[in-house]
PDB file of C-alpha atoms and ligand atoms in Angstrom:
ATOM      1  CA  UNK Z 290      64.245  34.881  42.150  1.00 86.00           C
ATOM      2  CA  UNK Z 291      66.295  33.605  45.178  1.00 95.00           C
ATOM      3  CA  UNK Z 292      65.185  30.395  46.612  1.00 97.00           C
ATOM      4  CA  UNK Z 293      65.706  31.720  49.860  1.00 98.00           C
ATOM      5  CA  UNK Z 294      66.574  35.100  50.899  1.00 98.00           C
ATOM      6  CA  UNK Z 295      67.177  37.055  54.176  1.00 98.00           C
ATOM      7  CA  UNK Z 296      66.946  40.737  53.443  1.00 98.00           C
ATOM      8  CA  UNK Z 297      67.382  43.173  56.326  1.00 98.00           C
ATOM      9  CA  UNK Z 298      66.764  40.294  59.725  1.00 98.00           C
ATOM     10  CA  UNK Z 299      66.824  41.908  63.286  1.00 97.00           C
ATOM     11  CA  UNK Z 300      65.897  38.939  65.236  1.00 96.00           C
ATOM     12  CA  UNK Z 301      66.990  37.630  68.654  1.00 95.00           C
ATOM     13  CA  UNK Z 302      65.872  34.728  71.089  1.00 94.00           C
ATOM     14  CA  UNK Z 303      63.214  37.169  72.566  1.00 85.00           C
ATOM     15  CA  UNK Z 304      60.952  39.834  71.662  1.00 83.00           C
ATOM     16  CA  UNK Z 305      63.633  42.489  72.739  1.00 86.00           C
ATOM     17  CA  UNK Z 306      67.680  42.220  72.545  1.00 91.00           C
ATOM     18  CA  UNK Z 307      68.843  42.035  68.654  1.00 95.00           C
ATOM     19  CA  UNK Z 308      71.553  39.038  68.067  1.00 97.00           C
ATOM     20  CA  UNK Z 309      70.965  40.036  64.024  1.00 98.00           C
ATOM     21  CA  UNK Z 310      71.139  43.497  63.942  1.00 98.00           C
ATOM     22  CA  UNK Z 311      69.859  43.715  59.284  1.00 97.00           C
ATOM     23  CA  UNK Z 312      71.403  40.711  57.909  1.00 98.00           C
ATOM     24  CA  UNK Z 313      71.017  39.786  54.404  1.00 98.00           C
ATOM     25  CA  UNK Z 314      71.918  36.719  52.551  1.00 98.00           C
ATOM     26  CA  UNK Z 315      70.018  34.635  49.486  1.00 98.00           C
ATOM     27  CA  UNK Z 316      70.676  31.516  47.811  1.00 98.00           C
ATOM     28  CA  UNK Z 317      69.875  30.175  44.576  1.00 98.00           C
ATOM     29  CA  UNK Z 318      68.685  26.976  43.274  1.00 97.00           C
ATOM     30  CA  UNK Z 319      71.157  24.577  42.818  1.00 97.00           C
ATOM     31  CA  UNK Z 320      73.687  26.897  45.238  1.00 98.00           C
ATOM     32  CA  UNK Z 321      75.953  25.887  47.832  1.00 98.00           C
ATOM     33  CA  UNK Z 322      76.460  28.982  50.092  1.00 98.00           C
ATOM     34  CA  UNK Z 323      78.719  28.550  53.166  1.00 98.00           C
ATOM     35  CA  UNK Z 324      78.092  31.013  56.475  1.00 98.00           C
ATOM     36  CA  UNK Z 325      81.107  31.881  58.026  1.00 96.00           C
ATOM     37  CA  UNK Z 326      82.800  34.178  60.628  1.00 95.00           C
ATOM     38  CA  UNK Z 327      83.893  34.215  64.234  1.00 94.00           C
ATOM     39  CA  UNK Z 328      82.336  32.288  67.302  1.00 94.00           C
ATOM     40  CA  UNK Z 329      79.190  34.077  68.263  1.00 95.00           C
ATOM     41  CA  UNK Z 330      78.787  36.118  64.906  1.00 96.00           C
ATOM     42  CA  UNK Z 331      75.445  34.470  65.213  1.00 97.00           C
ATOM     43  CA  UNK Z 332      75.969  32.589  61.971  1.00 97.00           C
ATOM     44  CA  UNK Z 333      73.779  29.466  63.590  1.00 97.00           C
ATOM     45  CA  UNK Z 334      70.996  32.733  64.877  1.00 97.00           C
ATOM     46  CA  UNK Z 335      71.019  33.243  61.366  1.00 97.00           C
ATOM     47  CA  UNK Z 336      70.085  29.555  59.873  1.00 97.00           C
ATOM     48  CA  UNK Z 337      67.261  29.559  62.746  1.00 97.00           C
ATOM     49  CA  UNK Z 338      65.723  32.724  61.890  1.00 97.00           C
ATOM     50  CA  UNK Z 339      65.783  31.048  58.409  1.00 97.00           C
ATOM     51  CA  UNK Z 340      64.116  28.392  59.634  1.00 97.00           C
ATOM     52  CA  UNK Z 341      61.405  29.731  61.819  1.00 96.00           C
ATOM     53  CA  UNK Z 342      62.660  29.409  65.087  1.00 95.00           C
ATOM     54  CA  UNK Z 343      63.694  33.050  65.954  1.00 94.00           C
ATOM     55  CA  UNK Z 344      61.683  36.269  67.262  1.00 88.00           C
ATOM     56  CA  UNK Z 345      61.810  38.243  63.369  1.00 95.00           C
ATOM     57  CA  UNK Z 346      61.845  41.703  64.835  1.00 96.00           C
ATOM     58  CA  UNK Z 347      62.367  43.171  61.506  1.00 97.00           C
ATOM     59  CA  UNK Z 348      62.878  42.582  57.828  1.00 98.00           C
ATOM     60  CA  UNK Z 349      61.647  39.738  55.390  1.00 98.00           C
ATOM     61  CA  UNK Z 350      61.928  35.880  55.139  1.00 98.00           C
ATOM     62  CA  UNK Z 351      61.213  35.134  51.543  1.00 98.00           C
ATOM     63  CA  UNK Z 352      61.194  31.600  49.711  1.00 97.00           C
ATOM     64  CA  UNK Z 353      60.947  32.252  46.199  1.00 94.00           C
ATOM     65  CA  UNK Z 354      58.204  34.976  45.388  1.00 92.00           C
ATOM     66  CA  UNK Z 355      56.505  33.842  49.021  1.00 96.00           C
ATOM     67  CA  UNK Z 356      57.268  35.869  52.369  1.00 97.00           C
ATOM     68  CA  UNK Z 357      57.720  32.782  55.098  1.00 97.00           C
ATOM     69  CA  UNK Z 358      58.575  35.643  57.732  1.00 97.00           C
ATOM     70  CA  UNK Z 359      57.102  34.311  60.961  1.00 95.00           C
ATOM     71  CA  UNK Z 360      55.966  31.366  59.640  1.00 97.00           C
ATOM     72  CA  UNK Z 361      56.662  27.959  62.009  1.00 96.00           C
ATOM     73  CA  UNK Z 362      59.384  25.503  61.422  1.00 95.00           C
ATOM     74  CA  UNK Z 363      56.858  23.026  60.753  1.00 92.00           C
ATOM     75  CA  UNK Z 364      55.720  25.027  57.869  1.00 94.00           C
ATOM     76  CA  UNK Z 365      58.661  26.075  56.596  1.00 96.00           C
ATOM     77  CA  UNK Z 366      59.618  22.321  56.669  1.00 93.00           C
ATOM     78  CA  UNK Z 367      56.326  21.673  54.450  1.00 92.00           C
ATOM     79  CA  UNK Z 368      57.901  23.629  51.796  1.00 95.00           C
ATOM     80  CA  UNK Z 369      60.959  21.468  51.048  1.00 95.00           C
ATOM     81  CA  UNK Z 370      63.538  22.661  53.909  1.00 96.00           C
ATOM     82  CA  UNK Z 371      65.636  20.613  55.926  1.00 96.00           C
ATOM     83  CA  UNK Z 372      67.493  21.437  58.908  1.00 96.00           C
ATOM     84  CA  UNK Z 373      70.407  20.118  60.650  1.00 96.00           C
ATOM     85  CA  UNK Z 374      71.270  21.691  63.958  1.00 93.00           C
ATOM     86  CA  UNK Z 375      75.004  22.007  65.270  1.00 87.00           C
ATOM     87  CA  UNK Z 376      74.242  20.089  68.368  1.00 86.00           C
ATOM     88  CA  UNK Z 377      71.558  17.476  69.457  1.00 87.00           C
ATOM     89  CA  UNK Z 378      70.655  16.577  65.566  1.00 91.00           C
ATOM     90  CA  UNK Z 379      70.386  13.148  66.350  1.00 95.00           C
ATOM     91  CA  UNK Z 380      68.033  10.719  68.919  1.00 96.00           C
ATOM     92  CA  UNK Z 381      70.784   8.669  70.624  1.00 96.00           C
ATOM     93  CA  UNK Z 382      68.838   6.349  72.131  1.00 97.00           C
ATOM     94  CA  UNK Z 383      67.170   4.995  68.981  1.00 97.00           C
ATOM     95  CA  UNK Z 384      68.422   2.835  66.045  1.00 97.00           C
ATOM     96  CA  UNK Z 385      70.135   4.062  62.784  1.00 97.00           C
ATOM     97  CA  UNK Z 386      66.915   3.588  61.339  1.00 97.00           C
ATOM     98  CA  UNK Z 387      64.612   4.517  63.405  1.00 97.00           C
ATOM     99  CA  UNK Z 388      66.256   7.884  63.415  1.00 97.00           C
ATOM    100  CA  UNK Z 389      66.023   8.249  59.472  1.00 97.00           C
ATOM    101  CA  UNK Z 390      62.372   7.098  59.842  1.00 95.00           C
ATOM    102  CA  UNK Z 391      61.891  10.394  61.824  1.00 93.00           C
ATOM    103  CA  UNK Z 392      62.519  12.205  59.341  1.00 90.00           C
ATOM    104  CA  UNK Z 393      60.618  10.479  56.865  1.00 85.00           C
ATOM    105  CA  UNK Z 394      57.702  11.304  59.279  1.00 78.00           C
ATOM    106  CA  UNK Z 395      55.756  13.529  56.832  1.00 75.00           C
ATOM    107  CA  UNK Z 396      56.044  11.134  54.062  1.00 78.00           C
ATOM    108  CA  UNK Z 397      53.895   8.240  52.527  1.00 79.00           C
ATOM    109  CA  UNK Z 398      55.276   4.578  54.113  1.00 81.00           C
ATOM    110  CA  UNK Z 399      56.205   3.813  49.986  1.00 82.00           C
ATOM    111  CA  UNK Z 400      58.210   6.822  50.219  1.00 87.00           C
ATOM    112  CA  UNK Z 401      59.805   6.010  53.376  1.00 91.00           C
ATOM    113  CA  UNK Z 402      60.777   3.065  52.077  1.00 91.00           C
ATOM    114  CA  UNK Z 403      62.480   4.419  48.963  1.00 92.00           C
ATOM    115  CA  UNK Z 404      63.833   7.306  51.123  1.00 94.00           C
ATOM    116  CA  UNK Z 405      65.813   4.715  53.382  1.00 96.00           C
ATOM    117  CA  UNK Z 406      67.357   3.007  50.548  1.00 95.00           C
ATOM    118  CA  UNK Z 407      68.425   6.654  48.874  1.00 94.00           C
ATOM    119  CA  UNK Z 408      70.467   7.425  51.904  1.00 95.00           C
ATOM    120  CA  UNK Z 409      72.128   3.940  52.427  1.00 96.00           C
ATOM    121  CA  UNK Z 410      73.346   3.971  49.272  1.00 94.00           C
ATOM    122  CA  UNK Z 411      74.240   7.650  49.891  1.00 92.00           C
ATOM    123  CA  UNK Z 412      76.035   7.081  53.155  1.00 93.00           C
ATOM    124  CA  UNK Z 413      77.106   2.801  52.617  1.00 93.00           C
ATOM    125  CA  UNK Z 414      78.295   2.369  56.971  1.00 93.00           C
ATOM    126  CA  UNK Z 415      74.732   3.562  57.733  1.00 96.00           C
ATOM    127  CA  UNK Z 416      73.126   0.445  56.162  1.00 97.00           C
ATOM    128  CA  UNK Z 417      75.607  -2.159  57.993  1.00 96.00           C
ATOM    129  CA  UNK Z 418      74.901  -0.300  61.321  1.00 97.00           C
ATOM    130  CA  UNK Z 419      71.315   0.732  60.761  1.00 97.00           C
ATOM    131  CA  UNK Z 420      70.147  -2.005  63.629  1.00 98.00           C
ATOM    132  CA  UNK Z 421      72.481   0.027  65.785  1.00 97.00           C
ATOM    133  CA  UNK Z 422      72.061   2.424  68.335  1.00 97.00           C
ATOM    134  CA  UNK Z 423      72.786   5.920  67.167  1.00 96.00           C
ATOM    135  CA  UNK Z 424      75.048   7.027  70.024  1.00 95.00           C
ATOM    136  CA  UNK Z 425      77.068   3.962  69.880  1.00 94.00           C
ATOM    137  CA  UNK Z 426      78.364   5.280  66.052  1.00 95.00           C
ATOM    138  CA  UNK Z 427      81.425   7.342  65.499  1.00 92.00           C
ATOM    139  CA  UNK Z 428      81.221  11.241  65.612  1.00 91.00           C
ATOM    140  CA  UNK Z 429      81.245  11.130  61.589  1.00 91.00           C
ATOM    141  CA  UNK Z 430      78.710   8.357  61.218  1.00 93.00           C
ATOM    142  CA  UNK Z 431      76.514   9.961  64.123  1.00 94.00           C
ATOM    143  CA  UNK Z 432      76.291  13.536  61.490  1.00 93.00           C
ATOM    144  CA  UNK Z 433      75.766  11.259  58.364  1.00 94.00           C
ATOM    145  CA  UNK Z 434      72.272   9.997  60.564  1.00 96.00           C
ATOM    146  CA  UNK Z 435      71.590  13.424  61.238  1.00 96.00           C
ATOM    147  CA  UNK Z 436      72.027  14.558  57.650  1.00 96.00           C
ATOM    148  CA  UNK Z 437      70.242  11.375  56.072  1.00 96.00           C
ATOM    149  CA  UNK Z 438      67.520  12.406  58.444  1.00 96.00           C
ATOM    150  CA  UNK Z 439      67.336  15.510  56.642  1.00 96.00           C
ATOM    151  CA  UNK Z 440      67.516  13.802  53.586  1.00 95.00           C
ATOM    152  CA  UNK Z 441      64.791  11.375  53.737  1.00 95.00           C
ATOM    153  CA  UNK Z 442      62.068  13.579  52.337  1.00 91.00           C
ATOM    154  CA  UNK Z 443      64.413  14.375  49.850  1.00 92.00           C
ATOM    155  CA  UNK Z 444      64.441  18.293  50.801  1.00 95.00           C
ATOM    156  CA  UNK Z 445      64.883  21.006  47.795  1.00 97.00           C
ATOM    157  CA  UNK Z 446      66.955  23.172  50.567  1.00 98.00           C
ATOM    158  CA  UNK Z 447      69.269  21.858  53.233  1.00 98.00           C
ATOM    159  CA  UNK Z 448      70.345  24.214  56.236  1.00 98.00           C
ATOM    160  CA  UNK Z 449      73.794  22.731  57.848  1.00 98.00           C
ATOM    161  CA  UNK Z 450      74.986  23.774  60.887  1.00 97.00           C
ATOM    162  CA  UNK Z 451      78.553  22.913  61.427  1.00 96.00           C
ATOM    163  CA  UNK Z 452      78.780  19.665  59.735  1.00 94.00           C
ATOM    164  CA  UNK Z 453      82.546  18.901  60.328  1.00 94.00           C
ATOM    165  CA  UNK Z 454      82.477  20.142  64.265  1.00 92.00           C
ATOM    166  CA  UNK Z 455      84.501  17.815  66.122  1.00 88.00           C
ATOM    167  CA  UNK Z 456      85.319  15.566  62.951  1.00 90.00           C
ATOM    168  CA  UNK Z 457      89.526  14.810  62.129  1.00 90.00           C
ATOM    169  CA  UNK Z 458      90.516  16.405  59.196  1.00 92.00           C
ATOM    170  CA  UNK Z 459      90.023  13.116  57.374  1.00 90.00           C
ATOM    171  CA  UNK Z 460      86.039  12.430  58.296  1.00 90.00           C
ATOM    172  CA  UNK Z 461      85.890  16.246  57.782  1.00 93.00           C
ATOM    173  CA  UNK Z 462      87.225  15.991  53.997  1.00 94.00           C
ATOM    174  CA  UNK Z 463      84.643  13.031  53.911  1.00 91.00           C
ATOM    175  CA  UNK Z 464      81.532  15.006  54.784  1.00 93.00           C
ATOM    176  CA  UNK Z 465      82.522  17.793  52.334  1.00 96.00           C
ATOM    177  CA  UNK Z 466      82.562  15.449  49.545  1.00 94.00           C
ATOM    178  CA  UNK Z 467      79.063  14.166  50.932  1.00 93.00           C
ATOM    179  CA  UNK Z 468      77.751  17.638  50.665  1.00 96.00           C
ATOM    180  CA  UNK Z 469      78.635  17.976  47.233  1.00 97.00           C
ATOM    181  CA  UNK Z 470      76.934  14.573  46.016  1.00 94.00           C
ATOM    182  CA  UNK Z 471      73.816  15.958  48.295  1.00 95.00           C
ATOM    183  CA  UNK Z 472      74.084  18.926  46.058  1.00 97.00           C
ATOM    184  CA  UNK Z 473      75.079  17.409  43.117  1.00 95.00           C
ATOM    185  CA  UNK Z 474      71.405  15.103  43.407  1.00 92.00           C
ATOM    186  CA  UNK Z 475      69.679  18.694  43.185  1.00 94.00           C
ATOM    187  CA  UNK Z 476      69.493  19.686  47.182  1.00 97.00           C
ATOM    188  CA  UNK Z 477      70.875  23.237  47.445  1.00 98.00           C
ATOM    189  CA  UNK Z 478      72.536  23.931  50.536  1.00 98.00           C
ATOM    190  CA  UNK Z 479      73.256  26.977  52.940  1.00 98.00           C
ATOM    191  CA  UNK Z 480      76.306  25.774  55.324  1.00 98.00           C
ATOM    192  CA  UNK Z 481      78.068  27.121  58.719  1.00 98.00           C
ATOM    193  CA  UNK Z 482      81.366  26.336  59.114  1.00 96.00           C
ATOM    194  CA  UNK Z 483      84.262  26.379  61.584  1.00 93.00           C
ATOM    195  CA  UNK Z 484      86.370  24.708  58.892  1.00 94.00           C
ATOM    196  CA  UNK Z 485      85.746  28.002  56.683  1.00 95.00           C
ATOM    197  CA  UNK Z 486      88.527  27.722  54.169  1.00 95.00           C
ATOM    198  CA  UNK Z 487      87.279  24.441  53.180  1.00 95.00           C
ATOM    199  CA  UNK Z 488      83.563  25.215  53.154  1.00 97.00           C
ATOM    200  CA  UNK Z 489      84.200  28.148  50.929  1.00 96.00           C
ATOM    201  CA  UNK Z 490      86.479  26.264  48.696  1.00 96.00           C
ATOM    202  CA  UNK Z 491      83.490  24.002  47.932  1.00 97.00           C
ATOM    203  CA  UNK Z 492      80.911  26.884  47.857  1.00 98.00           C
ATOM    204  CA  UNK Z 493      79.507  29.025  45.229  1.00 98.00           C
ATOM    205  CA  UNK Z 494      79.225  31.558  47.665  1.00 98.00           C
ATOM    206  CA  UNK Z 495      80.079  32.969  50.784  1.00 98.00           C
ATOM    207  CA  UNK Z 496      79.015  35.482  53.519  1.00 98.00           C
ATOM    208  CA  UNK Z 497      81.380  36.183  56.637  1.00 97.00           C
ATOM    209  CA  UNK Z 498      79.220  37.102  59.348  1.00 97.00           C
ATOM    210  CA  UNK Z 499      80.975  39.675  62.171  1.00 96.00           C
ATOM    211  CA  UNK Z 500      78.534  40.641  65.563  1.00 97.00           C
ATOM    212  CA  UNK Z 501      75.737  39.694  63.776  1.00 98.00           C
ATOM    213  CA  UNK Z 502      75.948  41.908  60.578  1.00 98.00           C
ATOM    214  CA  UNK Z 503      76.957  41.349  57.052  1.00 97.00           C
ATOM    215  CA  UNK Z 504      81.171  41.853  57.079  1.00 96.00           C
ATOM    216  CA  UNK Z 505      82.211  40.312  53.099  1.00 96.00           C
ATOM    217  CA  UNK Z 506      80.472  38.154  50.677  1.00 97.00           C
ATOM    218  CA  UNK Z 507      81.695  37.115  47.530  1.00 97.00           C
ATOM    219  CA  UNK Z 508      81.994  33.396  45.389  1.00 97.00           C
ATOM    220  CA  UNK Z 509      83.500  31.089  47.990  1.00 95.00           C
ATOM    221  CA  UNK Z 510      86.781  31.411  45.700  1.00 94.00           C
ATOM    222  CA  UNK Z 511      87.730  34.965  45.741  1.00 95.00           C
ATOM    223  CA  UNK Z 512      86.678  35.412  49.547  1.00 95.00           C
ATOM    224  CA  UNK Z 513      89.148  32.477  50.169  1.00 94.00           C
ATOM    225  CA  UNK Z 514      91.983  34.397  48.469  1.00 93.00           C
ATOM    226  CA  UNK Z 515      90.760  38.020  50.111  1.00 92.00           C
ATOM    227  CA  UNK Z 516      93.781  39.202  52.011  1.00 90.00           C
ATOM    228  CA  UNK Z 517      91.928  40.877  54.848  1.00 88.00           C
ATOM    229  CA  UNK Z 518      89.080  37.820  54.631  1.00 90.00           C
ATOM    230  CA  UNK Z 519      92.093  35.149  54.999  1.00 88.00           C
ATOM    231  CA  UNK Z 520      93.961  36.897  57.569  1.00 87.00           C
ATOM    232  CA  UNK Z 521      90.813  37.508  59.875  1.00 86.00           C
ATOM    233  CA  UNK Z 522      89.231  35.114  59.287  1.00 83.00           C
ATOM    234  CA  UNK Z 523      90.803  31.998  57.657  1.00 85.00           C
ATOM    235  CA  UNK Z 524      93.857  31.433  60.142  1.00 77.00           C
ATOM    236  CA  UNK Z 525      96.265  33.443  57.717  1.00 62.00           C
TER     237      UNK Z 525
HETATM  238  N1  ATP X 722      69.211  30.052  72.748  1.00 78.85           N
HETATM  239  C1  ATP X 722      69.800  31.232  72.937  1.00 78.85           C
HETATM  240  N2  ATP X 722      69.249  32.157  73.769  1.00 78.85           N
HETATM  241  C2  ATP X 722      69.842  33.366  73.948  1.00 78.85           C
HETATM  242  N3  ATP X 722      70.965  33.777  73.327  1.00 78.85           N
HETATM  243  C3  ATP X 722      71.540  32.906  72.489  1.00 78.85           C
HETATM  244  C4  ATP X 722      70.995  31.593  72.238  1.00 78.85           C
HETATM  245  N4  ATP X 722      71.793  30.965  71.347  1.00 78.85           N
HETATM  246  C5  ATP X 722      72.780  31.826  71.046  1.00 78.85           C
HETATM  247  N5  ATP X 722      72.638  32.993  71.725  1.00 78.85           N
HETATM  248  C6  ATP X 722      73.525  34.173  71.634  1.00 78.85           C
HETATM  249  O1  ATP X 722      73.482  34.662  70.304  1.00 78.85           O
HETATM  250  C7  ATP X 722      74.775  35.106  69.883  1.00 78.85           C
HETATM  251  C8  ATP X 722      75.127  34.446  68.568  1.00 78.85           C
HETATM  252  O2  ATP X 722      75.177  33.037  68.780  1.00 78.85           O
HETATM  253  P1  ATP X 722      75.254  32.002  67.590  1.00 78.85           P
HETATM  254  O3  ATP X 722      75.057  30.661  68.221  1.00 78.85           O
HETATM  255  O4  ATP X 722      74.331  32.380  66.501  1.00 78.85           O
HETATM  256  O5  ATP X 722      76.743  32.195  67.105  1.00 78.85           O
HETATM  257  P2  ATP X 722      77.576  31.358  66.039  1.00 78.85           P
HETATM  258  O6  ATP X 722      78.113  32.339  65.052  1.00 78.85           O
HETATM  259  O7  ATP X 722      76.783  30.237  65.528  1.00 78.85           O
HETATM  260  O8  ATP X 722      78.800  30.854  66.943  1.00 78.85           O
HETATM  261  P3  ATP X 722      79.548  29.433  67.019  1.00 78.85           P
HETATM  262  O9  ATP X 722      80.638  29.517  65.995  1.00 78.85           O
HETATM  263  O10 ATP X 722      80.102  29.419  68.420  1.00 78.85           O
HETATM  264  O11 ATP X 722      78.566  28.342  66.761  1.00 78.85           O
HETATM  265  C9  ATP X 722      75.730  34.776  71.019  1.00 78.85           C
HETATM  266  O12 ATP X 722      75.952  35.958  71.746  1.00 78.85           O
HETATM  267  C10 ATP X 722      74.968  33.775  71.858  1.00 78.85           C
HETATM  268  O13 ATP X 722      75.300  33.902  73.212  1.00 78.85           O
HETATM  269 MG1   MG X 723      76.913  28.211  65.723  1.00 78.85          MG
END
């Protein structure tokens, strides 16, 4: 049984106008699976239907043997799913850690406490700066507060959208590797990524998402070294 799985999704922003017109992915415990495709494939439509933020106009939302379809974000969040969106993910105007507080807003103050700790030892340049305004942090220290936000109630499934957007190739490289400790500390993850070759390198699996419909899927391997996925897809 899939931790998560999207069978068949027509969903939109509305209660009319499809941007999934029957996608289906899963994931499995312990899984990395990377989302990729072209701008506008509605790969980030996708992680918000799977997080309750999208009109489901048809097909299932399932969390193990339990159908979440419709359910609220809040409840969805309730049953050990965190979510980091592509833009906005972080409260500028507040300290380092008052923005991993936040998310350690469902959680006893004990737990808080030990939840802080986890993710400065996790991510070292929060804890120097964690007195800090958020938006006065580099674009790669600004998405580790967003994803140790997600990590403070230590989630069993992380949604990442775009984790590496606007990061050099170096901080990009470094947020990878963070990913893999995340999942490597038992948080499986489903991933969007612009940087696709490298999120499917470090993926179990992969979809490629194409006008809002399944296009290939595959371990993140073999769709890397897919002719037709690499030339499309992959810059070649
Ligand atoms: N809030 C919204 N309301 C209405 N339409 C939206 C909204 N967000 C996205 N869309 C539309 O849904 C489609 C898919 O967008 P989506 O953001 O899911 O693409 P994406 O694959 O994540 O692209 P990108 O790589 O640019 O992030 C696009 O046509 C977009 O214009
Ligand atoms: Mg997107």
């Amino acid at each position: 049984m899939s931790l998560l799985s999207l069978e068949g999704i027509v969903a939109g922003y509305g209660p009319d106008v499809p941007i999934l017109h029957g996608v289906n992915l899963h994931l499995d415990a312990g899984e990395i699976v990377a989302i990729v495709g072209p701008n506008g494939a509605g790969k980030s439509t996708a992680m918000k239907a799977a997080f309750g933020l999208l009109n489901i106009h048809e097909g299932r939302i399932r969390m193990g043997d339990e159908d979440v379809t419709g359910k609220s974000p809040e409840s969805i969040v309730r049953k050990g799913v965190s979510f980091v969106p592509q833009t906005e993910n972080i409260f500028p105007s507040l300290t380092v850690q008052e923005n991993l507080e936040l998310g350690g807003y469902f959680s006893p103050r004990s737990h808080v406490r030990a939840g802080l700790e986890r993710i400065y030892t996790l991510f070292p340049p929060l804890r120097d700066k964690r007195y800090q305004k958020s938006g006065c942090l580099s674009g790669g220290q600004r998405q580790m507060v967003a994803m140790g936000r997600a990590l403070m109630p230590d989630p069993t499934l992380m949604l990442l959208d775009e984790p590496t957007a606007g990061l050099s190739p170096k901080y990009a490289e470094e947020i990878f590797s963070l990913v893999l400790g995340i999942n490597a500390n038992g948080t499986s993850v489903l991933m969007v990524e612009q940087n696709a070759r490298q999120a499917l390198m470090i993926s179990n699996r992969g979809y490629v998402l194409v006008d809002g419909r399944n296009r290939h899927e595959g371990p993140g391997n073999d769709l890397v070294r897919d002719r037709e996925v690499a030339e499309m897809f992959l810059g070649g």
